[in-house]
PDB file of C-alpha atoms in Angstrom:
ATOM      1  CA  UNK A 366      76.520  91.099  91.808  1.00  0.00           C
ATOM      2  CA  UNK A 367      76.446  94.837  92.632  1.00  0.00           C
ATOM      3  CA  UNK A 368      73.361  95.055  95.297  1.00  0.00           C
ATOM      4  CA  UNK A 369      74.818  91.159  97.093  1.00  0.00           C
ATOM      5  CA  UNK A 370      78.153  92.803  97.295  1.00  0.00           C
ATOM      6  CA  UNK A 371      76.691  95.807  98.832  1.00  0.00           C
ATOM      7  CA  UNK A 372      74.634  93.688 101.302  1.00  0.00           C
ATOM      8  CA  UNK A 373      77.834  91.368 102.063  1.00  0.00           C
ATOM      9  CA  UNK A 374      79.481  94.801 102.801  1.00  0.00           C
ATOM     10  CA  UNK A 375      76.482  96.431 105.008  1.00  0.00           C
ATOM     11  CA  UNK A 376      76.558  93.233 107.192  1.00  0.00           C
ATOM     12  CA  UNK A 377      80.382  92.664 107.268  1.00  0.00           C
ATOM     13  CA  UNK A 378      80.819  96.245 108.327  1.00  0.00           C
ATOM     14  CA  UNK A 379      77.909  96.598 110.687  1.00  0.00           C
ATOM     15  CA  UNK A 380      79.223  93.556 112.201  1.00  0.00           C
ATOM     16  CA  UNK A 381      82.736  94.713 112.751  1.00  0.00           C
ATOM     17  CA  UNK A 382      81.427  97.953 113.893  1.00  0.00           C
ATOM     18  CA  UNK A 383      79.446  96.145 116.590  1.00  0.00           C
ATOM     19  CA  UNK A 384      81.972  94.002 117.825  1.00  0.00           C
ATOM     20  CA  UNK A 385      84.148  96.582 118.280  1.00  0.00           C
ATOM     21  CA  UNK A 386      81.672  98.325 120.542  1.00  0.00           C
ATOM     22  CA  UNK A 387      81.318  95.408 122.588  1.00  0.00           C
ATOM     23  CA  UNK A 388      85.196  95.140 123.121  1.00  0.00           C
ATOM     24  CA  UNK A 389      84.766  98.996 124.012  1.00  0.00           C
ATOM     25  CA  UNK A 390      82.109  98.270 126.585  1.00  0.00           C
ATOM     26  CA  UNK A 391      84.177  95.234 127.846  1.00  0.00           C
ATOM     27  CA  UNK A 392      87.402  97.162 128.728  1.00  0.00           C
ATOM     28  CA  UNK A 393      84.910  99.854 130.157  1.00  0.00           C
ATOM     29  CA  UNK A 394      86.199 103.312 131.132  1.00  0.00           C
ATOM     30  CA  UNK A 395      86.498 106.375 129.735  1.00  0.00           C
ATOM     31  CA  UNK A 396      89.601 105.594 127.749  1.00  0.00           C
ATOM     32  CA  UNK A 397      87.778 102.905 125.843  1.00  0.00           C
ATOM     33  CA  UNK A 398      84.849 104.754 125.235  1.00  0.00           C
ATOM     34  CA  UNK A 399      87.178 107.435 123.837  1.00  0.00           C
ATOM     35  CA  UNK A 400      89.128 104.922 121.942  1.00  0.00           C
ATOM     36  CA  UNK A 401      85.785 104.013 120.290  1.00  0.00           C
ATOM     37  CA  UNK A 402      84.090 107.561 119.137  1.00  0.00           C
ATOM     38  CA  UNK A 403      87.246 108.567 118.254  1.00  0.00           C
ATOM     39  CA  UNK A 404      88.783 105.814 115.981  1.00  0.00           C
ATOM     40  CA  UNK A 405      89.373 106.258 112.220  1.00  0.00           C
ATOM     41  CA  UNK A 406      88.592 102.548 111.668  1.00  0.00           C
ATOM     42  CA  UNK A 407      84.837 103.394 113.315  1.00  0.00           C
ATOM     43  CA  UNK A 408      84.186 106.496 111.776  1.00  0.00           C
ATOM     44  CA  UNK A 409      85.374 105.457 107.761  1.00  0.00           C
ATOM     45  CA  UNK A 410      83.367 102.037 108.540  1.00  0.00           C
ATOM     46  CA  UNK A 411      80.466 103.717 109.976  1.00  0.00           C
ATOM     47  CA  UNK A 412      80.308 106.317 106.421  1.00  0.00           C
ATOM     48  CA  UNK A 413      81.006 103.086 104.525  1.00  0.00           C
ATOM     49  CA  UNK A 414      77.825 101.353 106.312  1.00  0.00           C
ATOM     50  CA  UNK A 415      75.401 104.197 105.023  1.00  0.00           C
ATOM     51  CA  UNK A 416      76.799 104.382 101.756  1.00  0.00           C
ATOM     52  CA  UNK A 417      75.883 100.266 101.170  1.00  0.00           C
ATOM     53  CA  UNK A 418      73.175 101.225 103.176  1.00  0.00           C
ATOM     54  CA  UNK A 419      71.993 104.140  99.955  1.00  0.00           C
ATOM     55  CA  UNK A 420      72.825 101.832  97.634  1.00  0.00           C
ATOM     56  CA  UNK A 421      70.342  99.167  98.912  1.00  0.00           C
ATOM     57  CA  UNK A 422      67.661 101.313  99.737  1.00  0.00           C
ATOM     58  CA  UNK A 423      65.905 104.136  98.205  1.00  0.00           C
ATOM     59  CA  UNK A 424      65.777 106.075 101.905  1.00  0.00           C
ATOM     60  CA  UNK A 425      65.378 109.703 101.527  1.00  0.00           C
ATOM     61  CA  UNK A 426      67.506 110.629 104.632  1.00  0.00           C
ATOM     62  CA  UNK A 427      70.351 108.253 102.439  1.00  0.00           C
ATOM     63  CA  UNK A 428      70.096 110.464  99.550  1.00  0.00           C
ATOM     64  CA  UNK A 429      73.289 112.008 100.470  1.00  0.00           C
ATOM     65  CA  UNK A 430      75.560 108.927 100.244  1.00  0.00           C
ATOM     66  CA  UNK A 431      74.093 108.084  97.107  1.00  0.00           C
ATOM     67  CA  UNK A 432      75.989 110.845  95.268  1.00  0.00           C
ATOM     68  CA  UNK A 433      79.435 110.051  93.481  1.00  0.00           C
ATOM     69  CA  UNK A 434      81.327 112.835  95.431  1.00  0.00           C
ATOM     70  CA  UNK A 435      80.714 111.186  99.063  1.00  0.00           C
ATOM     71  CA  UNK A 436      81.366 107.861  97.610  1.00  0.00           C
ATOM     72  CA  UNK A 437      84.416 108.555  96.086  1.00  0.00           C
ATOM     73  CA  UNK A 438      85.350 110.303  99.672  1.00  0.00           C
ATOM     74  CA  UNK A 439      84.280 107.379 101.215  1.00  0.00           C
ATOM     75  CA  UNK A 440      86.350 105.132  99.328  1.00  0.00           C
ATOM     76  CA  UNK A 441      89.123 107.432  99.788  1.00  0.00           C
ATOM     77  CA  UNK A 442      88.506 107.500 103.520  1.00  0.00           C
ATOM     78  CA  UNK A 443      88.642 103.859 103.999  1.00  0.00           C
ATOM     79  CA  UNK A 444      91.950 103.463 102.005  1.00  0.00           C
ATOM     80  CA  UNK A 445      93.503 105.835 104.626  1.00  0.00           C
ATOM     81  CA  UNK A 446      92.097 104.405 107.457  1.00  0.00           C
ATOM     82  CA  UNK A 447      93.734 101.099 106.324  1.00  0.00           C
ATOM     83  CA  UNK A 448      97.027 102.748 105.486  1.00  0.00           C
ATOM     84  CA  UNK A 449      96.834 104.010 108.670  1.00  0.00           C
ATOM     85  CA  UNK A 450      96.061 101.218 110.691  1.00  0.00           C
ATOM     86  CA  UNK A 451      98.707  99.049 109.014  1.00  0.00           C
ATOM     87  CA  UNK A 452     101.579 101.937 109.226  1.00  0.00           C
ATOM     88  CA  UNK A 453     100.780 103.699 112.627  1.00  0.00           C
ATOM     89  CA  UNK A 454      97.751 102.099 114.981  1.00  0.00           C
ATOM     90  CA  UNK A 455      98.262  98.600 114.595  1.00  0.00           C
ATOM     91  CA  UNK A 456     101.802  98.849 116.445  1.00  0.00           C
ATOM     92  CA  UNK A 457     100.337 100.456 119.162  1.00  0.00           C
ATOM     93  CA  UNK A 458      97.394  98.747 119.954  1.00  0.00           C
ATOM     94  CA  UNK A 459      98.401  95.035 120.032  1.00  0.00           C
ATOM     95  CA  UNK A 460      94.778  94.036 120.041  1.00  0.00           C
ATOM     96  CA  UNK A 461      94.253  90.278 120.647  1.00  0.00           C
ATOM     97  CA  UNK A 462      90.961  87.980 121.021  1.00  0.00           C
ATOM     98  CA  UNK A 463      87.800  89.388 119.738  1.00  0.00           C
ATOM     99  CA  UNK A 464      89.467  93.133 119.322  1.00  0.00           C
ATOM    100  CA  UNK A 465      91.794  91.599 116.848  1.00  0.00           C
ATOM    101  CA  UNK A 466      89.158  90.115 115.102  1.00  0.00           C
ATOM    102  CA  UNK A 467      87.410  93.668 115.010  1.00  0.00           C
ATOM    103  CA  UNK A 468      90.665  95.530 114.083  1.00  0.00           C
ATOM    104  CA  UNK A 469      91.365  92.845 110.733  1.00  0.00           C
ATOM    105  CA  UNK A 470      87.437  93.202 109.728  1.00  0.00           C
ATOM    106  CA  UNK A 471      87.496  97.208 110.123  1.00  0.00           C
ATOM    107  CA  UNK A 472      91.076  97.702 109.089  1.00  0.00           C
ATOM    108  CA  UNK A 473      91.367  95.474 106.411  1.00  0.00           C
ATOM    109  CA  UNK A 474      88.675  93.489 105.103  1.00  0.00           C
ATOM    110  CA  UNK A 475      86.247  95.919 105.425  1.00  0.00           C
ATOM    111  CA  UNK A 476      88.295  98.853 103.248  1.00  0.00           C
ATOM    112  CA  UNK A 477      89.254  96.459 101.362  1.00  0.00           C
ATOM    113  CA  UNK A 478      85.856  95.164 100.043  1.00  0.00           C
ATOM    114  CA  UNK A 479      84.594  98.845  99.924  1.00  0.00           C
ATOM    115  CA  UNK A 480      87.664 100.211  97.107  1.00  0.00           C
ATOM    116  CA  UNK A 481      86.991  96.650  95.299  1.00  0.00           C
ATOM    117  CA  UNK A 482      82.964  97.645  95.352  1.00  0.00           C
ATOM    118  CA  UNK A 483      83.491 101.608  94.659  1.00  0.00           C
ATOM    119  CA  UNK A 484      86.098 100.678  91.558  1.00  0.00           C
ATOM    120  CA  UNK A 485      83.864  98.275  90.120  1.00  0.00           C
ATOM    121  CA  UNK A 486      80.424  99.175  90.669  1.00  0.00           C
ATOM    122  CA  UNK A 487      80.095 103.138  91.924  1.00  0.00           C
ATOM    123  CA  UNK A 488      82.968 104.888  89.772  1.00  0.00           C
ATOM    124  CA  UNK A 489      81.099 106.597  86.156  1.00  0.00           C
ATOM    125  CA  UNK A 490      83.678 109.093  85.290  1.00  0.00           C
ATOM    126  CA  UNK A 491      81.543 112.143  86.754  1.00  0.00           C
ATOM    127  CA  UNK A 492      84.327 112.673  89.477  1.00  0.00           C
ATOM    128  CA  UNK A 493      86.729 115.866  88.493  1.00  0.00           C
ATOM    129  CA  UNK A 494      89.555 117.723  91.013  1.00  0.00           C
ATOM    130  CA  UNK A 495      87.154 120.081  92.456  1.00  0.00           C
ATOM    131  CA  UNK A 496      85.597 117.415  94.547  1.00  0.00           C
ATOM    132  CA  UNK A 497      88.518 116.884  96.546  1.00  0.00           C
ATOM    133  CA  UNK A 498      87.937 120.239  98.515  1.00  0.00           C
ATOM    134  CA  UNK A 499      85.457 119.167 100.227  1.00  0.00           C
ATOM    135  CA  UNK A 500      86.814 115.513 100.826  1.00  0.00           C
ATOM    136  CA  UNK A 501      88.788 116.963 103.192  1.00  0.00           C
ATOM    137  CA  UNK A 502      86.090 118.091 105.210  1.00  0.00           C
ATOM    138  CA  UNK A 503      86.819 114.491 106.697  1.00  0.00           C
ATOM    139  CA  UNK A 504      90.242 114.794 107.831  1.00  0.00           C
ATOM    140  CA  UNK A 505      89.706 118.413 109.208  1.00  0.00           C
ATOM    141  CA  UNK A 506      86.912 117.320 110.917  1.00  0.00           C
ATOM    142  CA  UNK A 507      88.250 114.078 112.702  1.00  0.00           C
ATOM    143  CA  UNK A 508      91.315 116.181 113.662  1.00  0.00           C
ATOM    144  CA  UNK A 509      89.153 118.756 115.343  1.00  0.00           C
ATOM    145  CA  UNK A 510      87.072 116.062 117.041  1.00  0.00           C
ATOM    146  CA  UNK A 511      90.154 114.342 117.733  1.00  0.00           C
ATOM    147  CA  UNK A 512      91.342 117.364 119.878  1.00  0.00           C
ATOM    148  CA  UNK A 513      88.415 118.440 121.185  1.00  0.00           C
ATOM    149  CA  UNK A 514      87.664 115.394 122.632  1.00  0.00           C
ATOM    150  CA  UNK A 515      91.480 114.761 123.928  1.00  0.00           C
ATOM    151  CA  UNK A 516      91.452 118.092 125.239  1.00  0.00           C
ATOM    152  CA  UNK A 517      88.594 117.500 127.433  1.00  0.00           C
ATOM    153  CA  UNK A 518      89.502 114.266 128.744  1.00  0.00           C
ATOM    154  CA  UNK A 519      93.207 113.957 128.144  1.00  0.00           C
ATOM    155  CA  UNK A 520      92.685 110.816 126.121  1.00  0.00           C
ATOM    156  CA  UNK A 521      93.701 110.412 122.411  1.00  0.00           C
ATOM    157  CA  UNK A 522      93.232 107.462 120.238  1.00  0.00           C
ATOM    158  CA  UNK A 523      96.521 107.478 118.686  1.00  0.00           C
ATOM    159  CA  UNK A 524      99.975 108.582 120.284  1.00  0.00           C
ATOM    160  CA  UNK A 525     101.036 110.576 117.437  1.00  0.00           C
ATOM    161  CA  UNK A 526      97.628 112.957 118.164  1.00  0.00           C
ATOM    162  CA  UNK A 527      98.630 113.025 121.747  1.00  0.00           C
ATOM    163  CA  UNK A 528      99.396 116.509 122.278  1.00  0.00           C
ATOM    164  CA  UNK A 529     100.177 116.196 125.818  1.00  0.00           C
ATOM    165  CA  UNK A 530     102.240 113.465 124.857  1.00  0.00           C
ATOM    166  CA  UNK A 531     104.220 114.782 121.972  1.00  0.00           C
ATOM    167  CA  UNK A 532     103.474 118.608 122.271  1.00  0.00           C
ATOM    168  CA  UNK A 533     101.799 121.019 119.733  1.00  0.00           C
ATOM    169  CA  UNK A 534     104.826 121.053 117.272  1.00  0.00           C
ATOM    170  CA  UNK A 535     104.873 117.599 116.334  1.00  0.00           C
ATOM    171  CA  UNK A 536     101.382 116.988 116.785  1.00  0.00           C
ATOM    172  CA  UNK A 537     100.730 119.501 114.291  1.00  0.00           C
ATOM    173  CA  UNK A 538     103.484 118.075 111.611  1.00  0.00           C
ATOM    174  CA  UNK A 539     101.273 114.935 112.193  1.00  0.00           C
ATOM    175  CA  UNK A 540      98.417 116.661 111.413  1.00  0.00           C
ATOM    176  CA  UNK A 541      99.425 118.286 108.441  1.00  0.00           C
ATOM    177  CA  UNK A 542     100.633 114.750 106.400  1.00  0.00           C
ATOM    178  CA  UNK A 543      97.848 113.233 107.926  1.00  0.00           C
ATOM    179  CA  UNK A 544      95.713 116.010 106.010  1.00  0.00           C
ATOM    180  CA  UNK A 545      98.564 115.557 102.981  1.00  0.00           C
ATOM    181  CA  UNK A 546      98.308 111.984 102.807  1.00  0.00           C
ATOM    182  CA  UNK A 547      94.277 111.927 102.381  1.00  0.00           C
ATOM    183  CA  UNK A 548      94.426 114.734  99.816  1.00  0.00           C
ATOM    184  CA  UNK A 549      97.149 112.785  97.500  1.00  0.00           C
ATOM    185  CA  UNK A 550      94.462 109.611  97.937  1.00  0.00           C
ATOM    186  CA  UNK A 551      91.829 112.127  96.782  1.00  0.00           C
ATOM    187  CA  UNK A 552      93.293 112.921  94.038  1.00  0.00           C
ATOM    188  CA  UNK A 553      94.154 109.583  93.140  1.00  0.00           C
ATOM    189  CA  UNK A 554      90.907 108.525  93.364  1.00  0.00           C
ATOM    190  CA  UNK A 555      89.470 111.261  91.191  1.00  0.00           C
ATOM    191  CA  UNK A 556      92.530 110.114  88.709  1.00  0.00           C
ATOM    192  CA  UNK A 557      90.875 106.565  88.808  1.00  0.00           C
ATOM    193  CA  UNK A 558      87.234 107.648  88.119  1.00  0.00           C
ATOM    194  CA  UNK A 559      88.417 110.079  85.271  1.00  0.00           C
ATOM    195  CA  UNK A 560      89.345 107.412  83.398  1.00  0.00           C
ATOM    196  CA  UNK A 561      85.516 105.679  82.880  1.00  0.00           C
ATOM    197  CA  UNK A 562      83.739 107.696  80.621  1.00  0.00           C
ATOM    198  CA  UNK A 563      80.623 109.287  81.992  1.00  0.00           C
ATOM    199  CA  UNK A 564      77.312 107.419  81.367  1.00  0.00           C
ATOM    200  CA  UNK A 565      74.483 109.428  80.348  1.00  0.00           C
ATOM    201  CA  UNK A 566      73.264 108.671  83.690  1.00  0.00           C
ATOM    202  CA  UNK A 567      76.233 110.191  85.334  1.00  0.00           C
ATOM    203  CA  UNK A 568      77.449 113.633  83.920  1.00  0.00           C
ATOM    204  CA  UNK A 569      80.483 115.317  85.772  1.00  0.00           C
ATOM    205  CA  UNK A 570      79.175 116.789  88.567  1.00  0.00           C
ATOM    206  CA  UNK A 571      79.879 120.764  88.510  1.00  0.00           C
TER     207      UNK A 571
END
């Protein structure tokens, strides 16, 4: 069951991922395209794509989602892009028609299967709390491409990134439990894998 669910995965999320572009390139402009490069649904997705795509292949460029650190990010990252879909994005979009359709596979379905798979099939018990550091490479970096990009343009995903919008202050409160939020999922996570004891294949990682 582990390399079908993995393939059911690759395809569901390369799918998504797809149709999401094509909504993107439908609306056209430079707010979609923004919209697009900058979403948290795309960018988990896309991480959780590669990772089904290590599992299913022995690639050597995929060697790097093949390790338990970046999967247990992963899965971490797609439980907060869900969380924050369902609490914050999905009020502001109001996608309909095939964007809705996108938006349930990437923001629901989609993180959904990928925790189910990773707490089944990819967690050994080699995870331990100094992982998490660099988990939050992810957050920290989507906030800096987040404003980088919205400072260039003037177009942000989300309203509560908008810093021309909602000003540094708050933007930067929004930041910081943005940042919060993932690391108390991280450590959660870890928490979860801890408790499988470590095949012989799968020592902690130091």
């Amino acid at each position: 069951m582990h390399k079908p669910l993995a393939l059911l995965g690759l395809i569901l999320g390369a799918a998504a991922l797809a149709l999401q572009l094509v909504v993107a390139v439908s609306a056209g402009g430079a707010e979609a395209a923004i919209g697009y490069v900058t979403s948290l649904l795309v960018i988990a997705n896309l991480v959780a794509v590669l990772v089904y795509a290590g599992e299913l292949t022995n690639a050597a460029a995929l060697s790097a989602f093949r390790t338990k650190g970046m999967q247990g990010m992963t899965a971490t990252a797609m439980a907060f892009a869900m969380l924050f879909y369902h609490l914050v994005a999905a009020d502001q979009l109001h996608p309909e028609g095939l964007a809705l359709i996108s938006n349930v596979a990437l923001g629901y379905v989609a993180p959904t299967l990928f925790v189910s798979y990773w707490m089944v099939y990819l967690t050994t018990g080699s995870l331990r709390l100094h992982h998490v550091a660099p988990w939050l490479l992810f957050p920290a970096l989507f906030i800096c491409w987040t404003l980088l990009l919205g400072t260039v343009t003037g177009i942000y995903a989300y309203d509560v990134l908008n810093v021309a919008a909602e000003g540094w202050g708050a933007v930067a409160i929004n930041y910081l439990t943005f940042i919060a939020a993932f690391l108390m999922l991280s450590v959660f996570a870890v928490g979860f894998d801890t408790e499988k004891k470590p095949t012989p294949d799968h020592a902690p990682q130091h």
